[in-house]
Amino acid sequence: MSEHRRKPPQPQGGGRAAARRAGQQSSGRRAAPSHNAAAESGSASYGEESSHGGRAEARRAAQRGGRRRGPDPAAGGAGRGGRGGGRRATGGGRGRGAGGDGPPAKKRFIDYPRAGKSGFRRWVPSWRLVTGTFLFFFAALISAVGIGWMIVDVPTAQAASQAQKNVYYWGDGKQMVVSGGGDLNRQIVPLNKIPESMQNAVISAENASFYQDSGVDPMGIARAVVNMARGGATQSGSTITQQFVKNTYLDQSQTVTRKLKELFISVKVGTVESKDYILAGYLNTAYYGRGAYGCQAAARAYFDKDCEKLDPSQSAFLAATLNGPNLYDPNGGYGPTASAEANTKRATARWSWILKREVQVGRLSKSAAQHYLAKGFPRTKSPKVATNKQGQIGYLTDLADNYVVANTNISKAQLDKGGYQIHTTFDRKKISELKNAVEKVTKENIKPKLREQDKYVQFGGASVEPKTGKIKAIYGGSDALQHYRNNADYTGVQVGSTFKPFVLAAAMRDGVRDRNGPRDQPDSERTKVSPSSVYNGDNKLTLRDYDGSVWKDKNNKEWHQSNDGEEDKGKISLRTAMQYSVNTPFIQLGMDVGTDKVRDAALDAGLSKEQLASITPTFSLGTSAPSAIRLAGAYATFAASGQQADPYSVERVEDKDGEVYNHKEDAKLKRAFDANVANNVTDVLKNVVERGTGTSAKIGRPAAGKTGTTDQNKSAWFAGYTPQLSTSIGMWRVDDQAKRQVFRSMRGVGGQKTIHGASYPAEIWADYMRQAMAGQPAKDFPAATPIGDKVYGESASPTPTTQKPTPTPSETASEKPSPTPSETSSGSPSPTESCDPLDFKCNQNAGGDNQGNENAGPSGDPGGPSPSPTTEPPGGGLFGGPSGSRKDQ
């Protein structure tokens, strides 16, 4: 073939395109081999190969050329840059692989993005890179696991995971109740007492590979992650071993650190403990709902039988509850998605799936599964407290639990798991006597089937020991398993005129402000008040500020306070005003002293700030809603001559390692009032019981107390004390099963026109206190000596036509009891005693027909007390815990 038909050699470095053109020239344009071409190539064999190999051979030659970095003697003329297709192919390959005739590229440790590649191939990692990366991370993982294995040890099992009961004791040390159901101690049962049906159901549902895995299931964790990423139901991916480790050795926090510890400990536990040990531990510590920890307590809670008697269908249901008791209890749970209907539907589906799953994994025969599926979903018992907490026991244990959580380092979760011995202050005899007194009045007078007004009547009460604060007795309601709110703790019920003693205490301790003093310094001059001070007791008086100016509300309207029955009482002493519970003197006295000082006196006596109403003039008339416990505790401060002790219900707490709490370390007796201030309050309140609205509370020994009735007759109270015991009794109407609980008027209850503190509450108080004080010596209160000055309230100043009261033997005798307490057996007044000279019924029978000049709000909207609050507490119960529904017990 002639030389002029051949194209001149193409420049080297053309890359892939050049190689392709070289191949085409080699095979397409050379129709026959040429000896001259072969000679020029420097290798006859290579020329022959090119002439016969065609286009494919040219490509291979180009690729070989691309790999070579220099002349290849074996390639003959083509390797040395000979002409023809081989040379061109070689040049093209070299251009692509080595970047033309320039120096070779420097090698990189990680060739990514890949050099010498274009397009998407540049970003596709080589098999060497993939393999190296995998090996690196695998080595790092092995190293991390090894380090974790070395530094993470299996901790000591938590005591709470080994104990499933709390034991409560009465104040005398005798056992009151053991929490949790069943007969076995602490609810721990050996694996041979747990039926195989229960074991199979849990293994099938929770961890089918339990007996084969090493304690963790990587695939299970991966499936859980994928399922959650797809938006499916949340899954833990945990094995039974992991859940056992979490329940036994760790807390329930959801942190990465806790999860990593769980994984390492699970692997270690899986290597040192038997599978049966782990399974038994898990079944005995898992939570099944209804307060049941462990399958034994769960069997009692749902089926009222021992665990070993469960059949496969019941076992499948209990295994279903492990998926989330709040959503699988057929009786319902908490929250809008946990209704009884929705829960039953979920539980039925999960129960059915578990039975089928057992067949799938070979742990139940198909015929047995069909049998139980045909029988239908197992019937569960209605929820009830795991132990015998009916009657008052549930209220007592709740009160103790709240105190423990609020005053110790024991959390609610720890307390719920059990293992504690809780020694309370409760007196079993007094608890029974208070319950009997309430039930007696209820049985004799409250007839809800006969009278519509008698429906929803509630009672609450509490007894506190002066100087110690020990809660001796409470009445929380008819039955803790039926009425869930503890009526002895916060309920939102206003206490009315039982609040007036705090106004009097503030007046005697802090004094009234000087009317003529500087307006910007109202506390510059104060005059301490005597109980013989005179105030106007007429109805609908214009309320005035301490300086005599007319008090107006935020709407610029005057305030006209009403008395009960709209009665005018004229000028009367504070002693008489307390005796007959006249409102107008005390609302004006509160203004003269300052409602802030009244609030301080109430707090110092022992009331809780969270249970006090907002400051308005009617604050002095009892718009606050302290609990029965707090009210009894505050009155106990007067009984103890001004020494205040916070009410408490738990003496000490112990676990298996010993004492973890003792109240003596926290006990504080504070001086709230000067002894004579408190003793004068007591002297005035004795007069209420002996001659005033509280005569129905006479018990045959010295006693002091105060009645209280609130606006619209929505509640009635009697609070009183002897030197040894302080007790408060409240009564109100509310539907405790309603979603929104609203207080109702008690007019017509028991067939009476109205209910006052002097009626049923005082009757219950007297009946109970007679029994509670039986066998104890009758003690008189410490003597009260004269205190303060005799001041005259607005519009009560003496006039020429009004003779100024002068001390008389009778008044002196009333205000100055004998210097030493008398140990008498009766608290009735002696024949020589007479009443206050400003007592408008001084010469009539004590109390007369007027048994309740109580807190009846002022006339008109501007003067009315704060609206009755709902029963929802603003700040929790007495001890900081929930004071409402007990449905979680």
JSON list of N, CA, C and O in Angstrom, two decimals, residues 285-314:
[
{"chain": "A", "resi": 285, "resn": "THR", "atom": "N", "xyz": [-39.86, -8.07, 87.41]},
{"chain": "A", "resi": 285, "resn": "THR", "atom": "CA", "xyz": [-39.60, -6.63, 87.58]},
{"chain": "A", "resi": 285, "resn": "THR", "atom": "C", "xyz": [-40.36, -5.77, 86.58]},
{"chain": "A", "resi": 285, "resn": "THR", "atom": "O", "xyz": [-40.46, -4.57, 86.76]},
{"chain": "A", "resi": 286, "resn": "ALA", "atom": "N", "xyz": [-40.87, -6.36, 85.52]},
{"chain": "A", "resi": 286, "resn": "ALA", "atom": "CA", "xyz": [-41.57, -5.58, 84.49]},
{"chain": "A", "resi": 286, "resn": "ALA", "atom": "C", "xyz": [-42.85, -4.98, 85.05]},
{"chain": "A", "resi": 286, "resn": "ALA", "atom": "O", "xyz": [-43.47, -5.52, 85.98]},
{"chain": "A", "resi": 287, "resn": "TYR", "atom": "N", "xyz": [-43.26, -3.85, 84.48]},
{"chain": "A", "resi": 287, "resn": "TYR", "atom": "CA", "xyz": [-44.48, -3.17, 84.92]},
{"chain": "A", "resi": 287, "resn": "TYR", "atom": "C", "xyz": [-45.63, -3.52, 83.97]},
{"chain": "A", "resi": 287, "resn": "TYR", "atom": "O", "xyz": [-45.53, -3.35, 82.76]},
{"chain": "A", "resi": 288, "resn": "TYR", "atom": "N", "xyz": [-46.74, -3.99, 84.55]},
{"chain": "A", "resi": 288, "resn": "TYR", "atom": "CA", "xyz": [-47.88, -4.45, 83.77]},
{"chain": "A", "resi": 288, "resn": "TYR", "atom": "C", "xyz": [-49.09, -3.52, 83.88]},
{"chain": "A", "resi": 288, "resn": "TYR", "atom": "O", "xyz": [-50.15, -3.82, 83.33]},
{"chain": "A", "resi": 289, "resn": "GLY", "atom": "N", "xyz": [-48.95, -2.41, 84.57]},
{"chain": "A", "resi": 289, "resn": "GLY", "atom": "CA", "xyz": [-50.08, -1.50, 84.77]},
{"chain": "A", "resi": 289, "resn": "GLY", "atom": "C", "xyz": [-50.82, -1.79, 86.06]},
{"chain": "A", "resi": 289, "resn": "GLY", "atom": "O", "xyz": [-50.56, -2.79, 86.75]},
{"chain": "A", "resi": 290, "resn": "ARG", "atom": "N", "xyz": [-51.74, -0.88, 86.41]},
{"chain": "A", "resi": 290, "resn": "ARG", "atom": "CA", "xyz": [-52.54, -1.00, 87.64]},
{"chain": "A", "resi": 290, "resn": "ARG", "atom": "C", "xyz": [-51.67, -1.10, 88.89]},
{"chain": "A", "resi": 290, "resn": "ARG", "atom": "O", "xyz": [-52.02, -1.77, 89.86]},
{"chain": "A", "resi": 291, "resn": "GLY", "atom": "N", "xyz": [-50.50, -0.49, 88.84]},
{"chain": "A", "resi": 291, "resn": "GLY", "atom": "CA", "xyz": [-49.60, -0.52, 89.98]},
{"chain": "A", "resi": 291, "resn": "GLY", "atom": "C", "xyz": [-48.93, -1.85, 90.21]},
{"chain": "A", "resi": 291, "resn": "GLY", "atom": "O", "xyz": [-48.30, -2.07, 91.25]},
{"chain": "A", "resi": 292, "resn": "ALA", "atom": "N", "xyz": [-49.02, -2.77, 89.24]},
{"chain": "A", "resi": 292, "resn": "ALA", "atom": "CA", "xyz": [-48.51, -4.13, 89.41]},
{"chain": "A", "resi": 292, "resn": "ALA", "atom": "C", "xyz": [-47.13, -4.27, 88.78]},
{"chain": "A", "resi": 292, "resn": "ALA", "atom": "O", "xyz": [-46.96, -4.14, 87.57]},
{"chain": "A", "resi": 293, "resn": "TYR", "atom": "N", "xyz": [-46.13, -4.53, 89.62]},
{"chain": "A", "resi": 293, "resn": "TYR", "atom": "CA", "xyz": [-44.77, -4.84, 89.15]},
{"chain": "A", "resi": 293, "resn": "TYR", "atom": "C", "xyz": [-44.55, -6.33, 89.34]},
{"chain": "A", "resi": 293, "resn": "TYR", "atom": "O", "xyz": [-44.65, -6.85, 90.44]},
{"chain": "A", "resi": 294, "resn": "GLY", "atom": "N", "xyz": [-44.28, -7.04, 88.25]},
{"chain": "A", "resi": 294, "resn": "GLY", "atom": "CA", "xyz": [-44.11, -8.48, 88.33]},
{"chain": "A", "resi": 294, "resn": "GLY", "atom": "C", "xyz": [-45.38, -9.20, 87.95]},
{"chain": "A", "resi": 294, "resn": "GLY", "atom": "O", "xyz": [-46.50, -8.73, 88.17]},
{"chain": "A", "resi": 295, "resn": "CYS", "atom": "N", "xyz": [-45.22, -10.39, 87.37]},
{"chain": "A", "resi": 295, "resn": "CYS", "atom": "CA", "xyz": [-46.39, -11.11, 86.85]},
{"chain": "A", "resi": 295, "resn": "CYS", "atom": "C", "xyz": [-47.31, -11.60, 87.96]},
{"chain": "A", "resi": 295, "resn": "CYS", "atom": "O", "xyz": [-48.51, -11.77, 87.74]},
{"chain": "A", "resi": 296, "resn": "GLN", "atom": "N", "xyz": [-46.79, -11.82, 89.16]},
{"chain": "A", "resi": 296, "resn": "GLN", "atom": "CA", "xyz": [-47.65, -12.26, 90.25]},
{"chain": "A", "resi": 296, "resn": "GLN", "atom": "C", "xyz": [-48.64, -11.16, 90.63]},
{"chain": "A", "resi": 296, "resn": "GLN", "atom": "O", "xyz": [-49.85, -11.40, 90.73]},
{"chain": "A", "resi": 297, "resn": "ALA", "atom": "N", "xyz": [-48.14, -9.95, 90.83]},
{"chain": "A", "resi": 297, "resn": "ALA", "atom": "CA", "xyz": [-49.03, -8.84, 91.15]},
{"chain": "A", "resi": 297, "resn": "ALA", "atom": "C", "xyz": [-49.96, -8.54, 89.99]},
{"chain": "A", "resi": 297, "resn": "ALA", "atom": "O", "xyz": [-51.13, -8.19, 90.18]},
{"chain": "A", "resi": 298, "resn": "ALA", "atom": "N", "xyz": [-49.47, -8.69, 88.75]},
{"chain": "A", "resi": 298, "resn": "ALA", "atom": "CA", "xyz": [-50.31, -8.44, 87.58]},
{"chain": "A", "resi": 298, "resn": "ALA", "atom": "C", "xyz": [-51.44, -9.46, 87.48]},
{"chain": "A", "resi": 298, "resn": "ALA", "atom": "O", "xyz": [-52.58, -9.10, 87.14]},
{"chain": "A", "resi": 299, "resn": "ALA", "atom": "N", "xyz": [-51.14, -10.72, 87.76]},
{"chain": "A", "resi": 299, "resn": "ALA", "atom": "CA", "xyz": [-52.18, -11.74, 87.72]},
{"chain": "A", "resi": 299, "resn": "ALA", "atom": "C", "xyz": [-53.28, -11.44, 88.73]},
{"chain": "A", "resi": 299, "resn": "ALA", "atom": "O", "xyz": [-54.47, -11.65, 88.47]},
{"chain": "A", "resi": 300, "resn": "ARG", "atom": "N", "xyz": [-52.88, -10.92, 89.90]},
{"chain": "A", "resi": 300, "resn": "ARG", "atom": "CA", "xyz": [-53.86, -10.54, 90.91]},
{"chain": "A", "resi": 300, "resn": "ARG", "atom": "C", "xyz": [-54.65, -9.31, 90.48]},
{"chain": "A", "resi": 300, "resn": "ARG", "atom": "O", "xyz": [-55.86, -9.22, 90.68]},
{"chain": "A", "resi": 301, "resn": "ALA", "atom": "N", "xyz": [-53.95, -8.35, 89.88]},
{"chain": "A", "resi": 301, "resn": "ALA", "atom": "CA", "xyz": [-54.60, -7.09, 89.52]},
{"chain": "A", "resi": 301, "resn": "ALA", "atom": "C", "xyz": [-55.62, -7.27, 88.41]},
{"chain": "A", "resi": 301, "resn": "ALA", "atom": "O", "xyz": [-56.68, -6.64, 88.42]},
{"chain": "A", "resi": 302, "resn": "TYR", "atom": "N", "xyz": [-55.33, -8.13, 87.43]},
{"chain": "A", "resi": 302, "resn": "TYR", "atom": "CA", "xyz": [-56.22, -8.28, 86.27]},
{"chain": "A", "resi": 302, "resn": "TYR", "atom": "C", "xyz": [-57.17, -9.47, 86.36]},
{"chain": "A", "resi": 302, "resn": "TYR", "atom": "O", "xyz": [-58.28, -9.43, 85.82]},
{"chain": "A", "resi": 303, "resn": "PHE", "atom": "N", "xyz": [-56.73, -10.56, 87.04]},
{"chain": "A", "resi": 303, "resn": "PHE", "atom": "CA", "xyz": [-57.54, -11.77, 87.05]},
{"chain": "A", "resi": 303, "resn": "PHE", "atom": "C", "xyz": [-57.84, -12.29, 88.45]},
{"chain": "A", "resi": 303, "resn": "PHE", "atom": "O", "xyz": [-58.53, -13.30, 88.59]},
{"chain": "A", "resi": 304, "resn": "ASP", "atom": "N", "xyz": [-57.29, -11.65, 89.48]},
{"chain": "A", "resi": 304, "resn": "ASP", "atom": "CA", "xyz": [-57.50, -12.05, 90.86]},
{"chain": "A", "resi": 304, "resn": "ASP", "atom": "C", "xyz": [-57.13, -13.51, 91.09]},
{"chain": "A", "resi": 304, "resn": "ASP", "atom": "O", "xyz": [-57.86, -14.27, 91.71]},
{"chain": "A", "resi": 305, "resn": "LYS", "atom": "N", "xyz": [-55.99, -13.91, 90.54]},
{"chain": "A", "resi": 305, "resn": "LYS", "atom": "CA", "xyz": [-55.49, -15.27, 90.74]},
{"chain": "A", "resi": 305, "resn": "LYS", "atom": "C", "xyz": [-53.98, -15.22, 90.79]},
{"chain": "A", "resi": 305, "resn": "LYS", "atom": "O", "xyz": [-53.36, -14.23, 90.38]},
{"chain": "A", "resi": 306, "resn": "ASP", "atom": "N", "xyz": [-53.39, -16.30, 91.30]},
{"chain": "A", "resi": 306, "resn": "ASP", "atom": "CA", "xyz": [-51.94, -16.38, 91.32]},
{"chain": "A", "resi": 306, "resn": "ASP", "atom": "C", "xyz": [-51.41, -16.59, 89.90]},
{"chain": "A", "resi": 306, "resn": "ASP", "atom": "O", "xyz": [-52.07, -17.17, 89.04]},
{"chain": "A", "resi": 307, "resn": "CYS", "atom": "N", "xyz": [-50.19, -16.17, 89.71]},
{"chain": "A", "resi": 307, "resn": "CYS", "atom": "CA", "xyz": [-49.57, -16.24, 88.39]},
{"chain": "A", "resi": 307, "resn": "CYS", "atom": "C", "xyz": [-49.52, -17.66, 87.85]},
{"chain": "A", "resi": 307, "resn": "CYS", "atom": "O", "xyz": [-49.75, -17.89, 86.66]},
{"chain": "A", "resi": 308, "resn": "GLU", "atom": "N", "xyz": [-49.24, -18.63, 88.71]},
{"chain": "A", "resi": 308, "resn": "GLU", "atom": "CA", "xyz": [-49.07, -20.01, 88.25]},
{"chain": "A", "resi": 308, "resn": "GLU", "atom": "C", "xyz": [-50.37, -20.62, 87.71]},
{"chain": "A", "resi": 308, "resn": "GLU", "atom": "O", "xyz": [-50.34, -21.66, 87.05]},
{"chain": "A", "resi": 309, "resn": "LYS", "atom": "N", "xyz": [-51.50, -19.94, 87.92]},
{"chain": "A", "resi": 309, "resn": "LYS", "atom": "CA", "xyz": [-52.80, -20.46, 87.45]},
{"chain": "A", "resi": 309, "resn": "LYS", "atom": "C", "xyz": [-53.26, -19.80, 86.15]},
{"chain": "A", "resi": 309, "resn": "LYS", "atom": "O", "xyz": [-54.37, -20.03, 85.70]},
{"chain": "A", "resi": 310, "resn": "LEU", "atom": "N", "xyz": [-52.41, -18.99, 85.55]},
{"chain": "A", "resi": 310, "resn": "LEU", "atom": "CA", "xyz": [-52.79, -18.32, 84.30]},
{"chain": "A", "resi": 310, "resn": "LEU", "atom": "C", "xyz": [-52.85, -19.32, 83.16]},
{"chain": "A", "resi": 310, "resn": "LEU", "atom": "O", "xyz": [-52.04, -20.23, 83.07]},
{"chain": "A", "resi": 311, "resn": "ASP", "atom": "N", "xyz": [-53.83, -19.17, 82.25]},
{"chain": "A", "resi": 311, "resn": "ASP", "atom": "CA", "xyz": [-53.88, -20.00, 81.06]},
{"chain": "A", "resi": 311, "resn": "ASP", "atom": "C", "xyz": [-53.21, -19.24, 79.91]},
{"chain": "A", "resi": 311, "resn": "ASP", "atom": "O", "xyz": [-52.87, -18.07, 80.04]},
{"chain": "A", "resi": 312, "resn": "PRO", "atom": "N", "xyz": [-52.99, -19.89, 78.77]},
{"chain": "A", "resi": 312, "resn": "PRO", "atom": "CA", "xyz": [-52.29, -19.23, 77.65]},
{"chain": "A", "resi": 312, "resn": "PRO", "atom": "C", "xyz": [-52.95, -17.94, 77.17]},
{"chain": "A", "resi": 312, "resn": "PRO", "atom": "O", "xyz": [-52.27, -17.00, 76.77]},
{"chain": "A", "resi": 313, "resn": "SER", "atom": "N", "xyz": [-54.28, -17.90, 77.22]},
{"chain": "A", "resi": 313, "resn": "SER", "atom": "CA", "xyz": [-54.98, -16.69, 76.78]},
{"chain": "A", "resi": 313, "resn": "SER", "atom": "C", "xyz": [-54.71, -15.53, 77.73]},
{"chain": "A", "resi": 313, "resn": "SER", "atom": "O", "xyz": [-54.41, -14.40, 77.30]},
{"chain": "A", "resi": 314, "resn": "GLN", "atom": "N", "xyz": [-54.80, -15.78, 79.02]},
{"chain": "A", "resi": 314, "resn": "GLN", "atom": "CA", "xyz": [-54.52, -14.74, 80.00]},
{"chain": "A", "resi": 314, "resn": "GLN", "atom": "C", "xyz": [-53.05, -14.32, 79.97]},
{"chain": "A", "resi": 314, "resn": "GLN", "atom": "O", "xyz": [-52.72, -13.14, 80.11]}
]
